[in-house]
Coordinates of N, CA and C in Angstrom, one line a residue:
Q608 N 71.5 150.4 103.7 CA 70.3 149.5 103.6 C 69.2 149.8 102.5
Q609 N 69.1 151.2 102.9 CA 68.1 151.6 101.7 C 68.6 151.8 100.3
V610 N 69.9 151.8 100.2 CA 70.1 151.8 98.6 C 70.2 150.5 98.4
D611 N 70.9 149.4 99.2 CA 70.4 148.1 98.7 C 69.2 147.5 98.3
S612 N 68.2 148.0 98.8 CA 66.8 147.8 98.9 C 66.2 148.4 97.4
L613 N 66.9 149.6 97.4 CA 66.4 150.6 96.3 C 67.0 149.6 95.0
N614 N 68.4 149.2 95.0 CA 68.8 148.8 93.8 C 68.3 147.2 93.8
D615 N 67.6 146.6 94.5 CA 67.0 145.3 94.6 C 65.6 145.6 93.5
Y616 N 65.0 146.9 94.3 CA 63.8 146.9 93.6 C 63.9 147.3 91.9
I617 N 64.8 147.8 91.4 CA 65.2 148.2 90.2 C 65.8 147.1 89.4
R618 N 66.4 146.2 90.0 CA 66.8 145.1 89.5 C 65.4 144.0 88.8
K619 N 64.6 143.8 90.0 CA 63.2 143.1 89.7 C 62.7 143.9 88.8
Y620 N 62.6 145.2 88.7 CA 61.8 146.1 87.8 C 62.3 145.9 86.2
A621 N 63.7 146.0 86.2 CA 64.3 145.6 85.3 C 64.1 144.2 84.2
E622 N 64.1 143.2 85.2 CA 63.8 142.0 84.9 C 62.4 141.8 84.5
K623 N 61.6 142.3 84.9 CA 60.0 142.0 84.7 C 59.9 142.7 83.3
H624 N 60.5 143.8 83.1 CA 60.0 144.6 81.9 C 61.1 144.0 80.8
Q625 N 62.2 143.1 80.8 CA 63.2 142.7 80.1 C 64.0 144.1 79.6
A626 N 64.5 144.9 80.7 CA 65.3 145.7 80.2 C 66.7 145.6 80.7
P627 N 67.5 145.8 80.0 CA 69.0 145.6 80.5 C 69.4 146.8 81.3
L628 N 70.4 146.2 82.3 CA 70.6 147.3 83.5 C 72.2 147.6 83.1
F629 N 72.2 149.0 83.4 CA 73.5 149.7 82.7 C 74.1 150.4 84.4
R630 N 74.9 149.5 84.9 CA 75.1 150.0 86.4 C 76.6 150.8 86.7
H631 N 76.5 151.8 87.3 CA 77.9 152.1 87.7 C 78.3 151.2 88.5
G632 N 79.9 151.3 88.5 CA 80.7 150.3 89.2 C 80.8 149.1 88.8
L633 N 79.7 148.7 87.8 CA 79.8 147.4 86.9 C 80.0 147.5 85.7
N634 N 79.0 148.6 85.0 CA 79.4 148.5 83.5 C 79.9 150.0 83.0
W635 N 79.8 151.0 84.1 CA 80.6 152.3 84.1 C 81.1 152.6 84.9
T636 N 82.1 153.7 84.8 CA 82.9 154.3 86.0 C 83.2 155.8 85.7
I637 N 83.0 156.5 86.7 CA 83.6 158.1 86.6 C 84.3 158.6 87.4
Q638 N 85.4 159.3 87.5 CA 86.2 159.7 88.9 C 87.2 160.9 88.2
P639 N 87.3 161.7 89.6 CA 88.3 162.5 89.1 C 89.6 162.6 88.4
H640 N 89.9 163.6 87.7 CA 91.2 163.2 86.5 C 92.0 164.5 86.9
E641 N 93.2 164.6 86.5 CA 94.1 165.8 86.8 C 93.9 166.9 85.5
E642 N 92.8 166.3 84.7 CA 92.1 167.4 83.6 C 90.9 167.6 83.9
G643 N 90.3 167.1 84.8 CA 89.0 167.0 85.1 C 88.3 165.7 85.8
M644 N 87.8 165.0 84.8 CA 87.1 163.7 85.4 C 87.2 162.5 84.0
I645 N 87.0 161.6 84.5 CA 87.3 160.2 83.3 C 86.5 159.6 83.5
Y646 N 85.3 159.5 82.5 CA 84.4 158.4 82.3 C 84.9 157.3 81.6
Q647 N 84.5 156.1 81.7 CA 84.8 154.8 81.2 C 83.9 153.8 81.2
D648 N 83.7 153.2 80.0 CA 82.5 152.1 79.8 C 83.3 151.0 78.5
M649 N 82.2 150.3 78.0 CA 82.6 149.0 77.1 C 83.0 149.7 76.1
Q650 N 82.6 150.8 75.6 CA 82.9 151.8 74.6 C 84.4 152.5 74.2
G651 N 85.1 152.4 75.5 CA 86.1 153.4 75.8 C 85.9 154.4 76.8
Q652 N 86.8 155.4 76.8 CA 87.0 156.3 78.1 C 86.9 157.7 77.3
I653 N 86.6 158.6 78.0 CA 86.6 160.2 77.7 C 86.8 161.0 78.9
I654 N 87.9 161.6 78.7 CA 88.4 162.8 79.4 C 87.6 164.0 79.3
L655 N 86.8 164.4 80.5 CA 85.7 165.5 80.5 C 86.1 166.7 81.4
P656 N 86.0 168.1 81.2 CA 86.0 169.1 82.6 C 85.0 168.4 83.4
L657 N 85.2 169.1 84.6 CA 84.4 168.8 86.0 C 83.2 169.9 85.5
P658 N 82.0 169.5 86.0 CA 80.8 170.0 85.8 C 80.9 171.4 86.5
A659 N 80.1 172.5 85.8 CA 80.1 173.6 86.4 C 79.4 173.7 87.8
L660 N 78.5 172.7 88.2 CA 77.9 172.6 89.4 C 78.7 172.2 90.5
I661 N 78.4 172.8 91.3 CA 79.1 172.7 92.7 C 79.0 171.1 93.6
G662 N 80.1 170.5 93.9 CA 79.9 169.4 94.9 C 80.7 168.4 94.1
D663 N 81.3 167.5 95.0 CA 81.9 166.3 94.4 C 80.6 165.1 93.6
H664 N 79.5 165.7 94.6 CA 78.4 164.5 93.8 C 77.8 164.8 92.7
Q665 N 78.2 166.0 92.1 CA 77.9 166.3 90.6 C 78.7 165.6 89.5
I666 N 80.0 165.0 90.0 CA 80.8 164.1 88.9 C 80.1 162.8 88.9
L667 N 79.5 162.1 90.0 CA 78.3 161.0 89.7 C 77.3 161.4 88.8
N668 N 76.3 162.4 89.2 CA 75.4 163.1 88.2 C 75.8 163.0 87.0
A669 N 77.1 163.5 86.5 CA 77.4 163.8 85.3 C 77.6 162.3 84.6
G670 N 77.9 161.5 85.5 CA 78.2 160.0 84.7 C 76.9 159.7 84.6
N671 N 75.9 159.8 85.1 CA 74.6 158.7 84.9 C 74.0 159.9 83.7
A672 N 74.1 160.9 83.5 CA 74.0 161.3 82.3 C 74.7 161.0 80.8
I673 N 76.0 160.9 81.1 CA 76.7 160.4 80.0 C 76.6 159.0 79.8
A674 N 76.3 158.3 80.8 CA 75.8 156.9 80.4 C 74.6 156.8 80.0
A675 N 73.7 157.4 80.4 CA 72.6 157.3 79.4 C 72.5 157.8 77.8
L676 N 73.2 158.8 77.9 CA 73.6 159.0 76.2 C 74.4 158.1 75.6
R677 N 75.3 157.3 76.1 CA 75.9 156.3 75.5 C 75.0 155.1 75.3
Q678 N 73.9 155.0 75.8 CA 73.0 153.9 75.7 C 72.1 154.0 74.5
M679 N 72.0 155.5 74.1 CA 71.0 155.8 73.1 C 71.8 156.2 72.1
P680 N 71.9 155.5 70.9 CA 72.8 155.8 69.8 C 71.8 156.6 68.8
E681 N 70.7 156.5 69.0 CA 70.0 157.6 68.2 C 70.5 159.0 68.1
F682 N 70.9 159.5 69.6 CA 71.3 160.4 69.9 C 73.1 160.7 69.5
K683 N 73.4 161.6 68.7 CA 74.9 161.7 68.5 C 75.5 162.8 69.3
V684 N 75.8 162.7 70.4 CA 76.6 163.7 71.1 C 78.1 163.4 71.3
S685 N 78.7 164.2 70.8 CA 80.2 163.9 70.8 C 80.9 164.5 72.2
P686 N 82.1 164.2 72.5 CA 82.7 164.5 73.5 C 82.9 165.8 73.7
A687 N 83.1 166.6 72.5 CA 83.1 168.3 72.6 C 81.8 168.8 73.3
Q688 N 80.8 168.2 72.6 CA 79.4 168.4 73.2 C 79.1 168.3 74.5
M689 N 79.8 167.0 75.0 CA 79.6 167.1 76.6 C 80.2 167.7 77.3
A690 N 81.3 168.2 77.1 CA 82.3 168.9 77.6 C 81.7 170.4 77.4
Q691 N 81.0 170.8 76.5 CA 80.3 172.0 76.9 C 78.9 172.1 77.5
G692 N 78.4 170.8 77.5 CA 77.1 171.0 78.4 C 77.3 171.0 80.0
L693 N 78.9 170.2 80.0 CA 79.1 170.4 81.4 C 79.2 171.6 81.8
L694 N 80.2 172.4 81.2 CA 80.6 173.5 81.7 C 79.5 174.6 81.8
Q695 N 78.5 174.3 80.9 CA 77.4 175.3 80.8 C 76.3 175.0 81.7
A696 N 76.1 174.0 82.5 CA 75.2 173.2 83.4 C 75.0 174.3 84.2
E697 N 73.4 174.7 84.5 CA 72.7 175.4 85.6 C 71.9 174.7 86.2
H698 N 71.5 174.8 87.7 CA 70.4 173.8 88.3 C 69.9 175.2 89.6
P699 N 69.2 175.7 89.0 CA 68.9 176.7 90.0 C 68.4 176.4 91.6
G700 N 68.7 176.7 92.6 CA 68.4 176.0 93.9 C 69.1 175.0 94.4
R701 N 70.5 174.7 93.4 CA 71.3 173.7 94.0 C 72.7 174.5 94.0
M702 N 72.9 174.7 95.2 CA 74.2 175.6 95.6 C 74.2 176.8 94.9
E703 N 73.1 177.7 94.9 CA 73.0 178.8 94.0 C 73.6 179.9 94.7
C704 N 74.5 180.8 94.5 CA 75.0 182.0 95.1 C 73.8 183.1 94.7
L705 N 73.0 183.5 95.7 CA 72.0 184.6 95.4 C 72.8 185.8 95.7
Y706 N 73.6 186.0 97.0 CA 74.2 187.4 97.0 C 75.8 187.0 97.6
A707 N 76.7 188.1 97.0 CA 77.9 188.0 97.3 C 78.6 189.4 96.9
P708 N 78.7 190.1 98.0 CA 79.3 191.6 97.8 C 80.3 191.7 96.9
E709 N 80.5 192.8 96.1 CA 81.4 193.3 95.2 C 82.7 193.9 95.7
K710 N 81.8 194.7 97.0 CA 83.0 195.6 97.8 C 82.9 194.9 98.9
T711 N 84.2 195.1 99.8 CA 84.0 194.7 101.1 C 84.6 196.0 102.4
D712 N 84.2 197.1 101.5 CA 84.7 198.5 102.4 C 83.8 198.7 103.3
G713 N 82.9 198.0 103.8 CA 81.6 198.5 104.6 C 80.6 198.9 104.1
S714 N 80.4 199.4 103.0 CA 79.1 199.9 102.2 C 78.1 199.1 101.9
E715 N 78.7 197.5 102.1 CA 77.8 196.6 101.8 C 78.0 195.4 103.1
P716 N 76.7 194.6 103.2 CA 77.0 193.5 104.3 C 78.1 192.7 103.5
D717 N 79.1 192.2 104.7 CA 79.9 191.4 103.7 C 79.5 189.8 104.4
I718 N 78.5 189.6 103.7 CA 77.8 188.3 103.8 C 77.8 187.7 102.0
D719 N 78.0 186.2 102.4 CA 77.3 185.8 101.2 C 76.5 184.6 101.3
V720 N 75.2 185.2 100.4 CA 73.9 184.0 100.6 C 74.0 182.9 99.5
W721 N 74.0 181.6 100.2 CA 73.6 180.6 99.2 C 72.4 179.8 99.5
F722 N 72.0 179.4 98.5 CA 70.9 178.6 98.7 C 70.9 177.2 98.1
D723 N 70.1 176.2 98.7 CA 70.4 174.9 98.1 C 68.7 174.2 98.8
G724 N 68.2 173.9 97.7 CA 66.8 173.0 98.2 C 67.0 171.7 98.7
G725 N 68.1 171.2 99.0 CA 68.1 169.8 99.8 C 67.2 169.5 100.6
H726 N 66.4 168.3 100.4 CA 65.2 168.1 100.8 C 65.2 166.6 101.9
N727 N 66.4 166.1 102.0 CA 66.3 164.6 102.5 C 67.8 164.7 103.3
V728 N 68.0 163.5 103.6 CA 69.6 163.5 104.5 C 70.7 163.7 103.7
G729 N 70.5 162.9 102.4 CA 71.3 162.8 101.4 C 71.8 163.9 100.8
G730 N 70.8 165.0 100.8 CA 71.2 166.2 100.3 C 71.9 166.9 101.3
A731 N 71.6 167.0 102.7 CA 72.0 167.7 103.7 C 73.6 167.3 103.6
M732 N 73.9 165.9 103.6 CA 75.2 165.5 103.7 C 76.0 166.0 102.2
A733 N 75.5 166.1 101.4 CA 76.2 166.7 100.0 C 76.7 168.1 100.5
I734 N 75.7 169.0 100.8 CA 75.8 170.4 101.4 C 77.0 170.7 102.3
A735 N 76.9 169.6 103.3 CA 78.1 169.7 104.5 C 79.3 169.2 103.9
D736 N 79.5 168.4 102.7 CA 80.5 167.9 102.4 C 81.0 169.1 101.5
I737 N 80.3 170.2 100.9 CA 80.8 171.5 99.9 C 81.2 172.1 101.3
V738 N 80.4 172.6 102.1 CA 80.7 173.5 102.8 C 82.0 173.4 104.0
K739 N 82.3 172.2 104.2 CA 83.1 172.0 105.3 C 84.4 172.7 105.1
D740 N 84.9 173.1 104.1 CA 86.3 173.7 103.6 C 86.0 175.0 103.5
W741 N 84.8 175.7 103.8 CA 84.5 177.2 104.0 C 85.0 177.9 105.2
R742 N 86.1 178.0 105.1 CA 86.6 178.7 106.7 C 87.0 180.2 106.4
D743 N 86.9 180.8 105.4 CA 87.1 182.2 105.3 C 86.0 183.1 106.2
K744 N 84.9 182.5 106.5 CA 83.8 183.2 107.3 C 83.0 182.3 108.0
P745 N 82.6 182.7 109.2 CA 81.6 182.1 109.9 C 80.6 181.5 109.0
L746 N 79.7 180.2 109.3 CA 78.9 179.4 108.5 C 77.6 179.7 109.3
Y747 N 76.5 180.3 108.9 CA 74.9 179.9 109.6 C 74.2 179.3 108.7
L748 N 73.6 178.4 109.3 CA 72.1 177.7 108.4 C 71.0 178.2 108.6
I749 N 70.3 178.7 107.4 CA 68.8 178.9 107.9 C 68.0 177.7 107.3
C750 N 67.0 177.3 107.8 CA 66.7 176.1 107.6 C 65.1 175.9 107.6
G751 N 64.4 175.8 106.8 CA 62.9 175.6 107.0 C 62.5 174.5 105.9
T752 N 61.4 173.6 106.4 CA 61.4 172.6 105.4 C 60.0 171.9 106.1
T753 N 59.3 170.8 105.2 CA 58.0 170.3 105.3 C 57.9 169.3 106.4
R754 N 56.6 169.5 106.8 CA 56.5 168.4 108.1 C 56.6 166.8 107.3
G755 N 57.2 165.9 108.3 CA 57.5 164.2 107.4 C 59.0 164.0 107.5
K756 N 59.7 165.3 107.3 CA 61.1 165.1 107.4 C 61.7 165.1 108.8
Q757 N 62.9 164.2 108.7 CA 63.6 163.8 109.6 C 64.7 164.9 110.1
V758 N 64.2 166.3 110.6 CA 65.0 167.3 110.8 C 66.4 167.3 111.5
A759 N 66.3 166.5 112.7 CA 67.2 166.3 113.2 C 68.6 165.3 112.6
D760 N 68.0 164.6 111.7 CA 69.1 163.7 111.1 C 69.6 164.6 110.0
M761 N 68.4 165.7 109.2 CA 69.2 166.5 108.3 C 70.1 167.4 108.7
L762 N 69.8 167.9 110.0 CA 70.8 168.9 110.9 C 72.0 168.6 110.9
A763 N 72.1 166.7 111.3 CA 73.2 166.5 112.3 C 74.7 166.7 111.4
P764 N 74.7 166.7 109.9 CA 75.5 166.9 109.3 C 76.4 168.2 109.7
F765 N 75.7 169.1 109.8 CA 76.2 170.5 109.9 C 76.8 170.6 111.4
K766 N 76.7 169.6 112.3 CA 77.2 170.2 113.6 C 78.7 169.9 113.5
G767 N 79.4 171.3 114.3 CA 80.7 171.5 114.3 C 81.1 172.4 113.0
L768 N 80.3 172.7 111.9 CA 80.5 173.4 110.9 C 79.8 174.7 111.0
V769 N 78.8 175.0 111.6 CA 78.1 176.1 111.3 C 78.0 176.9 113.0
E770 N 78.0 178.4 112.9 CA 78.0 178.8 114.2 C 76.8 178.6 114.8
S771 N 75.7 178.5 113.9 CA 74.3 178.3 114.5 C 73.1 178.2 113.1
V772 N 72.0 177.4 113.7 CA 71.1 177.0 113.1 C 69.9 178.0 113.3
I773 N 69.2 178.6 112.3 CA 67.9 179.4 112.5 C 66.7 178.8 111.8
G774 N 66.0 178.6 112.7 CA 64.9 177.9 112.1 C 64.2 178.7 111.3
V775 N 63.3 178.6 110.5 CA 62.4 179.7 109.5 C 61.1 178.9 109.2
G776 N 59.9 179.7 109.3 CA 58.6 179.0 108.6 C 58.9 179.0 106.8
V777 N 57.9 178.2 106.6 CA 58.0 178.2 104.8 C 56.6 179.3 104.8
K778 N 56.4 180.1 104.3 CA 55.1 180.4 104.2 C 54.4 180.2 103.0
A779 N 55.3 179.8 102.3 CA 54.3 179.4 100.9 C 54.1 177.9 101.0
E780 N 54.4 177.2 102.1 CA 54.0 175.6 102.4 C 52.9 175.6 103.4
P781 N 51.9 175.4 103.6 CA 51.1 175.5 104.8 C 51.4 174.0 105.6
N782 N 52.2 173.0 105.0 CA 52.4 171.9 105.7 C 53.9 172.2 106.3
A783 N 54.2 173.1 106.4 CA 55.7 173.3 106.9 C 56.0 173.2 108.3
Y784 N 57.1 172.7 108.9 CA 57.3 172.8 110.1 C 57.4 174.1 111.0
T785 N 57.1 174.6 112.1 CA 57.6 176.0 112.5 C 58.8 176.1 112.8
C786 N 59.2 177.2 112.8 CA 60.5 177.8 113.3 C 61.0 177.1 114.4
Q787 N 60.2 177.0 115.5 CA 60.8 176.5 117.0 C 61.0 175.4 116.8
T788 N 60.1 174.5 116.0 CA 60.5 173.0 115.7 C 61.6 172.8 115.2
I789 N 62.2 173.4 114.3 CA 63.3 173.3 113.6 C 64.5 173.8 114.9
A790 N 64.5 174.7 115.1 CA 65.2 175.1 116.3 C 65.4 174.3 117.4
D791 N 64.3 173.5 117.7 CA 64.6 172.3 119.0 C 65.2 171.4 118.4
A792 N 65.2 171.0 117.1 CA 65.7 169.6 116.5 C 67.2 170.1 116.6
A793 N 67.7 171.4 116.3 CA 69.1 171.7 116.2 C 69.4 171.9 117.9
A794 N 68.6 172.2 118.7 CA 69.3 172.5 119.7 C 69.4 170.9 120.7
S795 N 68.4 169.9 120.3 CA 68.8 168.3 120.5 C 70.0 167.8 120.2
L796 N 70.6 168.6 118.8 CA 72.0 168.1 118.5 C 73.2 168.6 119.3
G797 N 72.9 169.9 120.2 CA 74.1 170.8 120.7 C 74.3 171.8 119.8
I798 N 73.7 172.0 118.6 CA 74.0 173.3 118.0 C 73.3 174.3 118.3
P799 N 74.0 175.7 118.6 CA 73.4 176.8 119.1 C 72.3 177.4 117.9
T800 N 71.2 177.9 118.4 CA 70.0 177.8 117.5 C 69.3 179.5 117.9
S801 N 68.3 179.4 117.0 CA 67.6 180.8 117.1 C 66.6 180.7 116.0
V802 N 65.5 181.4 116.2 CA 64.3 181.2 115.2 C 64.2 182.6 114.4
G803 N 63.5 182.7 113.3 CA 63.5 183.6 112.6 C 61.7 183.9 112.0
E804 N 61.4 184.8 111.6 CA 59.6 184.9 110.8 C 60.2 184.2 109.5
D805 N 61.0 184.3 108.6 CA 61.2 183.9 107.4 C 62.8 184.3 107.0
V806 N 63.0 183.7 105.7 CA 64.4 184.1 105.2 C 65.0 185.2 105.3
R807 N 64.3 186.3 105.1 CA 64.7 187.6 104.8 C 65.2 188.3 106.4
S808 N 64.3 187.9 107.2 CA 64.6 188.3 108.6 C 65.5 187.6 109.0
A809 N 65.9 186.7 108.8 CA 67.1 185.7 109.4 C 68.4 186.4 109.0
I810 N 68.2 186.6 107.7 CA 69.1 187.0 107.0 C 69.7 188.3 107.6
S811 N 68.7 189.5 107.9 CA 68.8 190.4 108.3 C 69.6 190.6 109.5
T812 N 68.8 189.5 110.4 CA 69.6 189.4 111.8 C 71.0 189.0 111.6
I813 N 71.4 188.0 110.7 CA 72.8 187.9 110.8 C 73.7 189.0 110.2
A814 N 73.2 189.7 109.3 CA 73.8 190.9 108.3 C 74.0 192.2 109.9
A815 N 72.9 192.3 110.7 CA 72.9 193.3 111.6 C 73.9 192.9 112.8
S816 N 74.6 192.1 112.8 CA 75.9 191.9 113.7 C 76.8 192.8 113.4
G817 N 77.2 192.8 111.8 CA 78.3 193.5 111.1 C 79.4 192.6 111.1
K818 N 79.4 191.2 111.3 CA 80.3 190.7 111.1 C 80.3 189.7 109.8
P819 N 81.4 189.4 109.2 CA 81.3 188.6 108.1 C 80.8 187.4 108.2
A820 N 79.8 186.7 107.0 CA 79.2 185.4 107.3 C 79.1 185.0 105.9

């Protein structure tokens, strides 16, 4: 329903400003391909590598960028240049690996730390879709967010995927939920939970268990 209302708003805005619409699924498509992904519109099709950014949703994001370029003839971007851009794409704070040990001989904690700044239910669903296949180590979710978010709805996609949710405060954000509020939201879903003073302390608690994570 939210998507339909948003599409309707965009359509009306475009009509008001006499701007043509170029819509996914109608005017252009993009989908996985054995060689990466394939983009297609009225100008033809392009086979491109998958983007360096992690997640199936990044295919659609890449398609949006390509579609925009194809509608701006003043920008001459070749398929080879598009491919280079996709392979070199970086987005700090989007499934960014902050730490992964080079050794697993006990000299360093055997934990991988990933960060994503997802801030709504859609973002949470995208993250959950990525980590659902990470079965080599137990998963822990450290969560802090601002007030006004539907915390339980954001945590729901992780039920059954994570060992526990650790609620933390966001010190740089005065309007953040308390760690206990986040923990309570997780508990209401039946997800094991605990609290931490901040992200660093939460990671330290996980590492102190001595178990891979």
